[in-house]
XYZ file of C-alpha atoms in Angstrom:
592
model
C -0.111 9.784 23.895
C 1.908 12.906 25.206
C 4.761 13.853 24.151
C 6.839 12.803 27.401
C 5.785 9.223 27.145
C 7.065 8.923 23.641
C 10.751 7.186 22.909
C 12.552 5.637 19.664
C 13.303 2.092 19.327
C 16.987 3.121 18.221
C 18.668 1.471 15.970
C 21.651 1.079 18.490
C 18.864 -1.044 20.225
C 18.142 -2.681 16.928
C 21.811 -3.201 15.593
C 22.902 -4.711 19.209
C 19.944 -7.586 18.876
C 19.920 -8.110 15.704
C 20.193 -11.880 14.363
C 20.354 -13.223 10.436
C 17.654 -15.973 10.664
C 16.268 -17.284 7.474
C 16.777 -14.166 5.835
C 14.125 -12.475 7.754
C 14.983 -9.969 10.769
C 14.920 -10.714 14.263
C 15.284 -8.716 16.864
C 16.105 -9.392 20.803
C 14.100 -8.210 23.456
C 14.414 -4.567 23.724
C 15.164 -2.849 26.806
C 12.220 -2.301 29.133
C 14.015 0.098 31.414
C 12.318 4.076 30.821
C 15.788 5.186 32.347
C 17.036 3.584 28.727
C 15.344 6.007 26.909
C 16.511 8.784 24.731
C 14.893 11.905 25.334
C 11.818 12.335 23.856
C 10.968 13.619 20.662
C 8.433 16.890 19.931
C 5.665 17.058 17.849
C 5.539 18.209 13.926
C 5.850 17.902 10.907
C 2.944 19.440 8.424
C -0.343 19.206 8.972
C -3.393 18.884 6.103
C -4.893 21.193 3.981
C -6.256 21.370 0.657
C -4.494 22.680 -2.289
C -3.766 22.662 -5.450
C -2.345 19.482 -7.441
C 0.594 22.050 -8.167
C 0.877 23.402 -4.305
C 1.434 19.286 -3.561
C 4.095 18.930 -6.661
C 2.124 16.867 -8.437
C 0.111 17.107 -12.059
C -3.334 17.746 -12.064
C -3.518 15.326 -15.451
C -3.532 12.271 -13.749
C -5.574 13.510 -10.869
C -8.563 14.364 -13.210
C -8.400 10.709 -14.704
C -7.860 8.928 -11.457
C -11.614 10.457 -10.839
C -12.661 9.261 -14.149
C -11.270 6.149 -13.621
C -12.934 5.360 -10.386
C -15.891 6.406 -12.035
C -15.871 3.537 -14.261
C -16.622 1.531 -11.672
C -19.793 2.469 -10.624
C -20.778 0.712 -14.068
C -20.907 -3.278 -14.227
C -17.001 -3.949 -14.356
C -17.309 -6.581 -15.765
C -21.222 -7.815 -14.721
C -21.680 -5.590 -11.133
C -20.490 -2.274 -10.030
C -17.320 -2.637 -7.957
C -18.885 -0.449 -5.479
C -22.041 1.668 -4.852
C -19.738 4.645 -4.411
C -16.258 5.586 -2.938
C -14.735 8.579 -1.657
C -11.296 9.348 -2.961
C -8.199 11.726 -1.366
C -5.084 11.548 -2.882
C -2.632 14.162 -1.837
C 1.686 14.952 -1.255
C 3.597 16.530 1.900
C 1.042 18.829 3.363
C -1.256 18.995 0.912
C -4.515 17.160 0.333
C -4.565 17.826 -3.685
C -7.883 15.799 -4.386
C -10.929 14.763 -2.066
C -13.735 13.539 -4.001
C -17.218 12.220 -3.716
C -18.905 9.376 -5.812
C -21.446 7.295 -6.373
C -24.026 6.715 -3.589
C -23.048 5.701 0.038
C -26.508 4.303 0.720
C -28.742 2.891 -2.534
C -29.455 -0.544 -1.754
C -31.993 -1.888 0.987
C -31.782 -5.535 -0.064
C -29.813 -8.270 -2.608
C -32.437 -10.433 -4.379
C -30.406 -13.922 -4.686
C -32.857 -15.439 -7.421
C -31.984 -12.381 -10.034
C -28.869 -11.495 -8.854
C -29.567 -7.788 -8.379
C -29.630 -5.271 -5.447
C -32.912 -3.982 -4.435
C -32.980 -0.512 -4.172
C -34.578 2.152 -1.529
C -36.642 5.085 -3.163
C -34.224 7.919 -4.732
C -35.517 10.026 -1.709
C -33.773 7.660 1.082
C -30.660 6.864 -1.320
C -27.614 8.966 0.504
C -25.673 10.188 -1.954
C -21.178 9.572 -1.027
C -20.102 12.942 0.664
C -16.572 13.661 1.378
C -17.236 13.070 5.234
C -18.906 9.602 5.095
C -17.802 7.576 7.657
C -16.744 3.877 6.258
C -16.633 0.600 8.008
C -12.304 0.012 7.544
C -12.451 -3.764 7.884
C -9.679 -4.823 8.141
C -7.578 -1.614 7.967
C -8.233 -1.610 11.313
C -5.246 -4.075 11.791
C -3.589 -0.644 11.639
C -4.615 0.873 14.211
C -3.650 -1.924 16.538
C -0.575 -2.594 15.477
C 0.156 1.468 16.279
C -0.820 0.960 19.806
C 1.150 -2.209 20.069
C 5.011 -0.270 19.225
C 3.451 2.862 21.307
C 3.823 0.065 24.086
C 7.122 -1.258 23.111
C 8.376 2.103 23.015
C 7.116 2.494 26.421
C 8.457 -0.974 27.696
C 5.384 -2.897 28.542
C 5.679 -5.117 25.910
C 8.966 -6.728 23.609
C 8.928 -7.399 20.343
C 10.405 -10.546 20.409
C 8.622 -11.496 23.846
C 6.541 -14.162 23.482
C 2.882 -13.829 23.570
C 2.492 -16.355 26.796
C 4.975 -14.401 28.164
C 1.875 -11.489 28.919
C -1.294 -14.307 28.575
C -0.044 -17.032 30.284
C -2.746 -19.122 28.767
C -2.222 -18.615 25.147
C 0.863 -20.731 25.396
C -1.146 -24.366 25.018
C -1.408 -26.126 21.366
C 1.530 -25.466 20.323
C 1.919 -21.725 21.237
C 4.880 -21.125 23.678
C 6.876 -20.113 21.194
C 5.095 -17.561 19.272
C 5.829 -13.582 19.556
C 4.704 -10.527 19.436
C 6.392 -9.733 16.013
C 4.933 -13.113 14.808
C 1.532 -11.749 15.649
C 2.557 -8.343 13.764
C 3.919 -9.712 10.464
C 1.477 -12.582 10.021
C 4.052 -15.354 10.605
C 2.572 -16.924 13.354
C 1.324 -20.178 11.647
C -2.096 -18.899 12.438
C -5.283 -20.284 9.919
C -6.772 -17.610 8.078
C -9.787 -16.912 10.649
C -12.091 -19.411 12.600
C -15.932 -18.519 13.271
C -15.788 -17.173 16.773
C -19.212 -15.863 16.119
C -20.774 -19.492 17.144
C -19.345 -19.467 20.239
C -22.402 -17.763 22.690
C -20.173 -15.870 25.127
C -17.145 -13.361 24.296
C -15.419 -15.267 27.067
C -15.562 -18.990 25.002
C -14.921 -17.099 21.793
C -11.867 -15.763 23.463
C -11.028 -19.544 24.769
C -11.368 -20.712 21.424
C -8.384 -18.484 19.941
C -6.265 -19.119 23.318
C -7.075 -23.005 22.573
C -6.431 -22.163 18.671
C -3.316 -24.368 17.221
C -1.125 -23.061 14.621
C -0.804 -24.799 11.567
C 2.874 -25.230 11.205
C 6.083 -23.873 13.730
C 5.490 -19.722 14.345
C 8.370 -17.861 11.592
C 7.999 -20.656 9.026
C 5.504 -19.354 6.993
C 3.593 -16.072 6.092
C -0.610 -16.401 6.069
C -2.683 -13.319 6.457
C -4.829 -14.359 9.524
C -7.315 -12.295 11.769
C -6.819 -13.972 14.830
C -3.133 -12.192 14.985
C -4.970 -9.153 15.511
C -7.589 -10.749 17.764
C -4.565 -12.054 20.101
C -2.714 -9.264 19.957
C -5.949 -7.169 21.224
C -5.936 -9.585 24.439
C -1.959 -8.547 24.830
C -2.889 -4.668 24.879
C -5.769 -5.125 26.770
C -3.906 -7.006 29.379
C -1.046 -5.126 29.591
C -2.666 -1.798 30.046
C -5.870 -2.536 31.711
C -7.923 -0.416 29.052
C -10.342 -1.955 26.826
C -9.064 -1.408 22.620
C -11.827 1.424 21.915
C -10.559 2.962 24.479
C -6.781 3.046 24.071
C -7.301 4.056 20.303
C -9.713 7.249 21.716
C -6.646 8.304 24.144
C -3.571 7.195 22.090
C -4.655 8.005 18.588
C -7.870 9.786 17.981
C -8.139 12.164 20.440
C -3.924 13.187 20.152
C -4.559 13.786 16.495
C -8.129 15.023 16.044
C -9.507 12.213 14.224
C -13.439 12.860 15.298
C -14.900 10.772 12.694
C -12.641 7.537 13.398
C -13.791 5.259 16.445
C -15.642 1.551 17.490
C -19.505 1.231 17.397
C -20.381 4.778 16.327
C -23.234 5.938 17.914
C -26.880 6.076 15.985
C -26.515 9.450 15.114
C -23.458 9.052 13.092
C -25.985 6.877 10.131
C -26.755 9.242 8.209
C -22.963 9.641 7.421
C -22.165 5.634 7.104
C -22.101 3.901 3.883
C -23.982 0.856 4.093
C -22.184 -2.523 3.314
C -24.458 -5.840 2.991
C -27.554 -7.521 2.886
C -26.099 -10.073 5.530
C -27.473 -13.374 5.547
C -26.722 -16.998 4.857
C -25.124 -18.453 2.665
C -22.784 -15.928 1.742
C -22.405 -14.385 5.706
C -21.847 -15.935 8.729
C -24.757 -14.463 9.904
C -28.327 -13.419 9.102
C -28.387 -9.960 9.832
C -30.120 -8.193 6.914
C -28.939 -4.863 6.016
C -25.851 -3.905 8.212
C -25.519 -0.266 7.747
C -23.780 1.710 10.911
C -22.522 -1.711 12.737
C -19.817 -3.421 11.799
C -19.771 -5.533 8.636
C -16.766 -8.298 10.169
C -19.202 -11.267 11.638
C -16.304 -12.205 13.970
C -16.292 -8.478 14.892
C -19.740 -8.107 15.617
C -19.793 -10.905 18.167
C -17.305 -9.371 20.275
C -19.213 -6.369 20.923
C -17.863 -4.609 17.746
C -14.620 -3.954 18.883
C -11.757 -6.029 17.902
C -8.071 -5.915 17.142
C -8.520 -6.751 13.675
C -11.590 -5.570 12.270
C -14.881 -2.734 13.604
C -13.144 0.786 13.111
C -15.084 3.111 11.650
C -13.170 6.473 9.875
C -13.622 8.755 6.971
C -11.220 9.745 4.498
C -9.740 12.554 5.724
C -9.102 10.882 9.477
C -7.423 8.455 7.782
C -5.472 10.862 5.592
C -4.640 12.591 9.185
C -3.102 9.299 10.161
C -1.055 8.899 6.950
C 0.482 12.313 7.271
C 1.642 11.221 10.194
C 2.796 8.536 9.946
C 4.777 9.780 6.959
C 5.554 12.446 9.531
C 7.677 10.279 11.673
C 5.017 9.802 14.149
C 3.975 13.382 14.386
C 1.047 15.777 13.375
C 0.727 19.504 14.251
C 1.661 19.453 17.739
C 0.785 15.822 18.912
C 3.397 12.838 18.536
C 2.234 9.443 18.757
C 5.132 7.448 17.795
C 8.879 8.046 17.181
C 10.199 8.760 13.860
C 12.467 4.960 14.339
C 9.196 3.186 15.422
C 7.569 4.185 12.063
C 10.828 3.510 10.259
C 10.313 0.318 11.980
C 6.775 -0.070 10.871
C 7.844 0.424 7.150
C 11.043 -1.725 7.453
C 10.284 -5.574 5.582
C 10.808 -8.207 8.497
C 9.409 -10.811 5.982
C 12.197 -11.304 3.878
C 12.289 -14.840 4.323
C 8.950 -14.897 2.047
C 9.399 -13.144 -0.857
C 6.192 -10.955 -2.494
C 4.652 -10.803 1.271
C 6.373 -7.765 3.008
C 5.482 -6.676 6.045
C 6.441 -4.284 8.438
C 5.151 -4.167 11.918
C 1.213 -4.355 11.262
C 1.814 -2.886 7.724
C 2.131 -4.384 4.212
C 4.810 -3.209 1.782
C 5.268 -3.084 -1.699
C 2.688 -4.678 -3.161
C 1.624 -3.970 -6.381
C -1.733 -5.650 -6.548
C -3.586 -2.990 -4.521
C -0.597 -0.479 -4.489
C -0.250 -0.399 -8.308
C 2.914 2.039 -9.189
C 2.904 3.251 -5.953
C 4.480 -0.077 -4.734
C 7.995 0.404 -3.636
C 10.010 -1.455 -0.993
C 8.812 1.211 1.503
C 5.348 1.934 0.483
C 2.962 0.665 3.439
C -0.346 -0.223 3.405
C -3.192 -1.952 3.767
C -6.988 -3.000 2.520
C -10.578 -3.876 3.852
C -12.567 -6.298 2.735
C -15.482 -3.943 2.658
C -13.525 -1.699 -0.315
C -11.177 0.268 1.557
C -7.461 1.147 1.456
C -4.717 3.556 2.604
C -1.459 3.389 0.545
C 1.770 5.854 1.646
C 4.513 6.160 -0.293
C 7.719 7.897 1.629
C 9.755 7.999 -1.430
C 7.072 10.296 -2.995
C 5.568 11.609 0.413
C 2.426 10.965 -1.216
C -0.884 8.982 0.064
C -4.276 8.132 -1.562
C -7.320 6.882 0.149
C -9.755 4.835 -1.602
C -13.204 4.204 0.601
C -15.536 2.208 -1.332
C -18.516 -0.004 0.147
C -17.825 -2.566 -2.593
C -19.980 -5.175 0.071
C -23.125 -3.090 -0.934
C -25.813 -4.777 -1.287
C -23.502 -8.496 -1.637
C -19.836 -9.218 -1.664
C -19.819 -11.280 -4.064
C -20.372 -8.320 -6.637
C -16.688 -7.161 -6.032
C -13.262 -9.341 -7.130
C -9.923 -7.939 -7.090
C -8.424 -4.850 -6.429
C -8.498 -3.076 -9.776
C -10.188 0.581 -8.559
C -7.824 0.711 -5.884
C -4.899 -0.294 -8.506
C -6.103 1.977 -11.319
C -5.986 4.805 -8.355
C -2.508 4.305 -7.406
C -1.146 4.203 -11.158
C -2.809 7.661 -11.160
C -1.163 9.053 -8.195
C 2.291 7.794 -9.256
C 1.796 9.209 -12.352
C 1.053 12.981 -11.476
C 4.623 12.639 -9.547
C 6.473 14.255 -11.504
C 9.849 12.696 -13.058
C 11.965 15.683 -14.076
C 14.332 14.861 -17.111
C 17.855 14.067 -16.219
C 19.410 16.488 -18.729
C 17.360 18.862 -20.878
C 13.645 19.922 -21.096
C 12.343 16.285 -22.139
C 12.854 12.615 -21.668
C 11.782 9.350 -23.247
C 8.753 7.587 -21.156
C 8.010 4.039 -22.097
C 3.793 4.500 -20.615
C 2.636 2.796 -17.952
C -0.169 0.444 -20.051
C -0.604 -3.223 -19.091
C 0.161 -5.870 -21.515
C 1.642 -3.687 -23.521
C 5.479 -4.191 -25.937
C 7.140 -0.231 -26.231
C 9.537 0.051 -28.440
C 11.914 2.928 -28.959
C 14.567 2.345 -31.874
C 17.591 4.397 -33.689
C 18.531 4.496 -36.945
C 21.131 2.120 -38.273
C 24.639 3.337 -37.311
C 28.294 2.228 -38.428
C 30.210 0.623 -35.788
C 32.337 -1.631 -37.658
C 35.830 0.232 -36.712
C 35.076 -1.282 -33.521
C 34.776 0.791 -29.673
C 31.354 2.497 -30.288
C 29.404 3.398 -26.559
C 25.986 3.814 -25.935
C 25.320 6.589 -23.212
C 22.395 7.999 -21.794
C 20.456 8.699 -18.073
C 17.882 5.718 -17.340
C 15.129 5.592 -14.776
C 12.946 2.585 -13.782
C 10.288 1.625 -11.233
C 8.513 -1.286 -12.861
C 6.880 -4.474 -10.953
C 9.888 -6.661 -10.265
C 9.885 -9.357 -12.831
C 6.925 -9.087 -14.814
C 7.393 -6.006 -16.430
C 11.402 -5.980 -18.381
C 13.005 -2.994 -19.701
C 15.708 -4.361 -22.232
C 18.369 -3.304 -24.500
C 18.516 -4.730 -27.830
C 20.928 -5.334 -30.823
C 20.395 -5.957 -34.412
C 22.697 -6.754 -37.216
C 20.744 -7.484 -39.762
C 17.971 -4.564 -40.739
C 15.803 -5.971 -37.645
C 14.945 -9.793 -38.457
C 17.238 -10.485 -34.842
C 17.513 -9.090 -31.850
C 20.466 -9.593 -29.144
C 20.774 -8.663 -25.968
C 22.910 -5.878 -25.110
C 25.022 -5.637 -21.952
C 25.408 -2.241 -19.909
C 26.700 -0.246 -16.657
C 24.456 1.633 -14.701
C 25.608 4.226 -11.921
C 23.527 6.383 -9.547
C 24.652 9.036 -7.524
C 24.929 7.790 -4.191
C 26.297 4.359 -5.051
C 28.842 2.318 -7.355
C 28.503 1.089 -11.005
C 26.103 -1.912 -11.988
C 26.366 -4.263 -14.203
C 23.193 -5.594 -15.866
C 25.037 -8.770 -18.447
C 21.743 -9.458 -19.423
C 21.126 -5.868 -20.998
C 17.527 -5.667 -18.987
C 16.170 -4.125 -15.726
C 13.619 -4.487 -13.755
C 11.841 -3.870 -10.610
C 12.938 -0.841 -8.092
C 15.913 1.247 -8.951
C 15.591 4.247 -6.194
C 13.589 6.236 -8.481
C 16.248 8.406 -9.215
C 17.937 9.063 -12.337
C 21.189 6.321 -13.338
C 24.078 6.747 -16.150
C 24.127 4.008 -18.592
C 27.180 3.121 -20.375
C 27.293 -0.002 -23.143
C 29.507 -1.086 -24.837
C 28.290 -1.835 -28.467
C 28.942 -4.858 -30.806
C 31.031 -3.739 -34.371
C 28.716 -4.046 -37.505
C 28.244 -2.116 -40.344
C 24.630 -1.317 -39.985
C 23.615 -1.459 -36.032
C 20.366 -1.034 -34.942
C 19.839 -0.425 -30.950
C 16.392 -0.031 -29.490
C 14.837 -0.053 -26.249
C 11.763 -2.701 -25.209
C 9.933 -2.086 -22.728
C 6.907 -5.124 -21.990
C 4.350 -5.385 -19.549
C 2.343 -8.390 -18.426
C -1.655 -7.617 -17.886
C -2.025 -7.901 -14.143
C -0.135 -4.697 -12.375
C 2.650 -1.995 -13.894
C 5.536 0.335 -12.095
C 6.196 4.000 -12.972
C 7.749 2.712 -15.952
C 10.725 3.879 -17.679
C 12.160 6.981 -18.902
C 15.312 7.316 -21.124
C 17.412 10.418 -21.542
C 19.372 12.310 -24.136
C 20.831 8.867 -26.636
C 24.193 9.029 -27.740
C 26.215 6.896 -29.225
C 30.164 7.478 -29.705
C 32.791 6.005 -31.894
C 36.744 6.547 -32.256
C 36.195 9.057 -34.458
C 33.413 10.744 -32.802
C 29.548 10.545 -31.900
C 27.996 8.899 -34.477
C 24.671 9.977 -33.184
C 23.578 12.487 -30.638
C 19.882 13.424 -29.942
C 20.531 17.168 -28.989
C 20.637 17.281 -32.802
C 17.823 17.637 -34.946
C 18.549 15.651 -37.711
C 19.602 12.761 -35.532
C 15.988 13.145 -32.861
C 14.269 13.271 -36.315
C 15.469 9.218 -37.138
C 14.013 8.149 -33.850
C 11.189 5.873 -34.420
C 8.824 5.752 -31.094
C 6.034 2.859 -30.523
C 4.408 3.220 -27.180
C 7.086 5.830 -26.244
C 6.300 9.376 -25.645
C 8.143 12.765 -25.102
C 7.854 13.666 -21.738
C 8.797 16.989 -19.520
C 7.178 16.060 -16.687
């Protein structure tokens, strides 16, 4: 897309159709008129290189175990590997920091069902992972389309709150006149999960078959993940601009930002450089295909010639590390600019607030933790393939990680869950650095799973009555599920009572937390905490930090403790004798 067809949805367009309904966002049509237009925006921003963890600002610690870690599961985790290999890039701003091979890209031919094991080829035709193998995306394809949907909003062929009947007059029967574009985008359309166009024997009854498709329920009253928004949506562009999907993502994606490896049906010479994915056949596929390795995985995919809106992209990890720069760009990359900086804001804003724990922006998930792991903020965007893939951006941090795995190879049913792409992200958060508030070093509660942290002072004398707690705080932990809490005893330990405090942050006024806890996202910046503290003779204060076993924040970090009295502090940590009555379980020093 050049640079002279690019313009912002503004928020001045956003803020004038703007409605409250159900706590979600809606937005009026926006204006279709070019002459409406601000003037366009250039290209940059920084493009990729590689570097050192320290060019990219981050700690090469973490890095080194987020390779180990994915490591791990090339080993039964808990009965199967996860994956037969993966590719990993994890980088911040400009600067891709790691980009690492492992495991094998191609090592299975076959999946014997009676034993339950992969059949492998001879070590001579196993293909070991390389940092340019090309990966099926699955369903990270979604991404793509929704990219080349908002490039036409922002050129005024299509509204976001437009219905989709409005462009396929068709699609409006069973219950589908009302349904919009932005319905399609966030997964509120009412839309069943996926339906088996595959058994349909012509592309033009499979594509009857969603245009005859019912929702489930009234479009905006509930979120379900479903392919066929994708699917529908792929009809809209392909109406609207007369170009087949393959095509529009080769002129208004790849080819603007140099993505050479990313594109539909690569061609035969490209195999060498795929990872396989499964041994397809009945029961556990759709279809019996044998070995797919090169096509695409997606059955529904496959029978529409490979290219689809929701599924059949093929990319490697540093294409796809292209597109995160720049998306975390604003839209730009070197000299190209494929969106607007407030289209991507858009992108990354939650219209699903209606539906708590299911953000979405415009084609992109936010903040969630069980793929994003401590990278999961209320911006962080992102999304996953059911063959083992994942992109994950972070814009607080400016940092993205790529995790390619062909966790379908040789079955699917090898792979549950999420936890290498999870056990990635806690890595990446971690080697962002959290610089201490005040001095050279800070508390830092860990970032382990089911896990109680427990940082404790010594007993202290506030029976004249006045004493205050005061210290910096900083949070990030999964909303909920993981507390950080500050605790009273009065008698040597046996109880423990809540205790009340004021938080303030820079940029915004006091808060009060009555129940003496936090949780969830605080800006990831540093807060003063004030509490006031009950009168007893011997009072012992501590801070507990407790994690459920599923998924974990950044965690926690506490600054210099003090505690003051009428007559003075009665303990300060700057001195020695007081930092020396500490006692730390689960805490650590930290000068990140």
């Amino acid at each position: 897309m050049a640079d002279e067809g690019a313009r912002g949805i503004t928020r001045r367009q956003l803020g004038a159709g703007t409605l409250a309904l159900g706590g979600a966002l809606a937005f009026a049509a926006l204006p279709a008129d070019p002459a409406s237009a601000a003037a366009p925006a250039r290209g940059g921003g920084p493009a990729l290189r590689h570097g050192s963890a320290r060019r990219a600002g981050l700690l090469s610690a973490p890095l080194r175990q987020l390779v180990t870690d994915a490591e791990a599961f090339l080993a039964p985790s808990p009965e199967h590997p996860w994956y037969a290999g993966a590719v990993l890039l994890a980088g911040r701003g400009g600067t891709v920091a790691l980009h690492r091979p492992i495991g094998m890209a191609v090592r299975y031919r076959a999946y014997d069902e009676e034993t339950d094991s992969g059949v492998e080829f001879p070590p001579d035709q196993q293909i070991p992972m390389a940092e340019d193998t090309v990966f099926d995306l699955a369903s990270v394809s979604k991404l793509f389309t929704s990219i080349l949907a908002v490039q036409q909003i922002e050129r005024g062929r299509l509204e976001l709150e437009a219905t989709v009947a409005s462009y396929l007059p068709d699609f409006g029967r069973a219950g589908k006149q009302d349904m919009t574009l932005r319905h399609l985008l966030t997964h509120t359309s009412g839309f069943r999960a996926w339906i088996p166009l595959y058994d349909a024997p012509t592309y033009e009854e499979k594509v009857r078959l969603v245009l005859d498709e019912a929702p489930t329920g009234p479009p905006g009253t509930v979120y379900r993940y479903s392919d066929l928004n994708l699917i529908s949506l792929q009809l809209v562009l392909e109406q609207v601009t007369g170009r087949p999907l393959d095509v529009l993502l080769r002129e208004e994606i790849t080819g603007p930002l140099g993505m050479r490896s990313t594109r539909y049906n690569p061609p035969a010479s490209w195999k060498p450089r795929i990872a396989a994915t499964e041994d397809a056949r009945r029961p556990w596929s759709g279809l019996d295909r044998g070995l797919v390795w090169g096509e695409v995985h997606d059955e529904n995919a496959h029978s529409l010639g490979g290219v689809a809106g929701h599924a059949g992209v093929f990319s490697d990890a540093w294409d796809l590390a292209v597109l995160g720069r720049t998306l975390l760009n604003g839209g730009a990359y070197g000299r190209a600019r494929i969106l607007a900086r407030e289209s991507v804001e858009l992108m990354f804003t939650d219209f699903n607030t209606a539906f708590p724990g299911d953000g979405h922006g415009l084609g992109f998930e936010l903040h969630q933790h069980w793929y994003m792991g401590a990278m999961a903020t209320p911006r962080t965007a992102g999304h996953t393939g059911f063959t083992g893939t994942s992109l994950v951006l972070d814009p607080t941090t400016d940092s993205f990680l790529v995790v390619l795995g062909n966790s379908v190879h040789p079955v699917r049913g090898w792979r549950s869950g999420s936890a290498p792409r999870v056990a990635a992200a806690n890595q990446l958060a971690r080697a962002v650095p959290v610089r201490p508030a005040r001095g050279r070093t800070a508390w830092f509660s860990g970032m382990a799973s089911a896990a109680t942290a427990t940082l404790t002072l010594p007993a202290l004398d506030t029976s004249p009555g006045g004493a205050r707690l005061r210290c910096p705080l900083w949070w990030d932990t999964e909303p909920r599920a993981d507390v950080l809490a500050l605790e009273a005893s009065t008698d040597g330990g046996a109880g423990w009572q809540p205790v009340p405090f004021t938080t303030v942050r820079r940029d915004a006024g006091p808060e009060t937390h009555p129940s003496g806890t936090v949780t969830g996202w605080s800006g990831r910046v540093w807060h003063e905490l004030t509490a006031a503290l009950p009168a007893a003779r011997g009072l012992i204060l501590r801070w507990r930090y407790t994690t459920d076993r599923l998924y974990v924040g950044r965690g926690a970090y506490v600054g210099t403790l003090r505690v003051e009295g009428p007559g003075g502090r009665l303990f300060d940590e700057t001195r020695p004798a007081d930092a020396a009555r500490l006692r730390a379980r689960g805490w650590t020093r930290s000068a990140d």
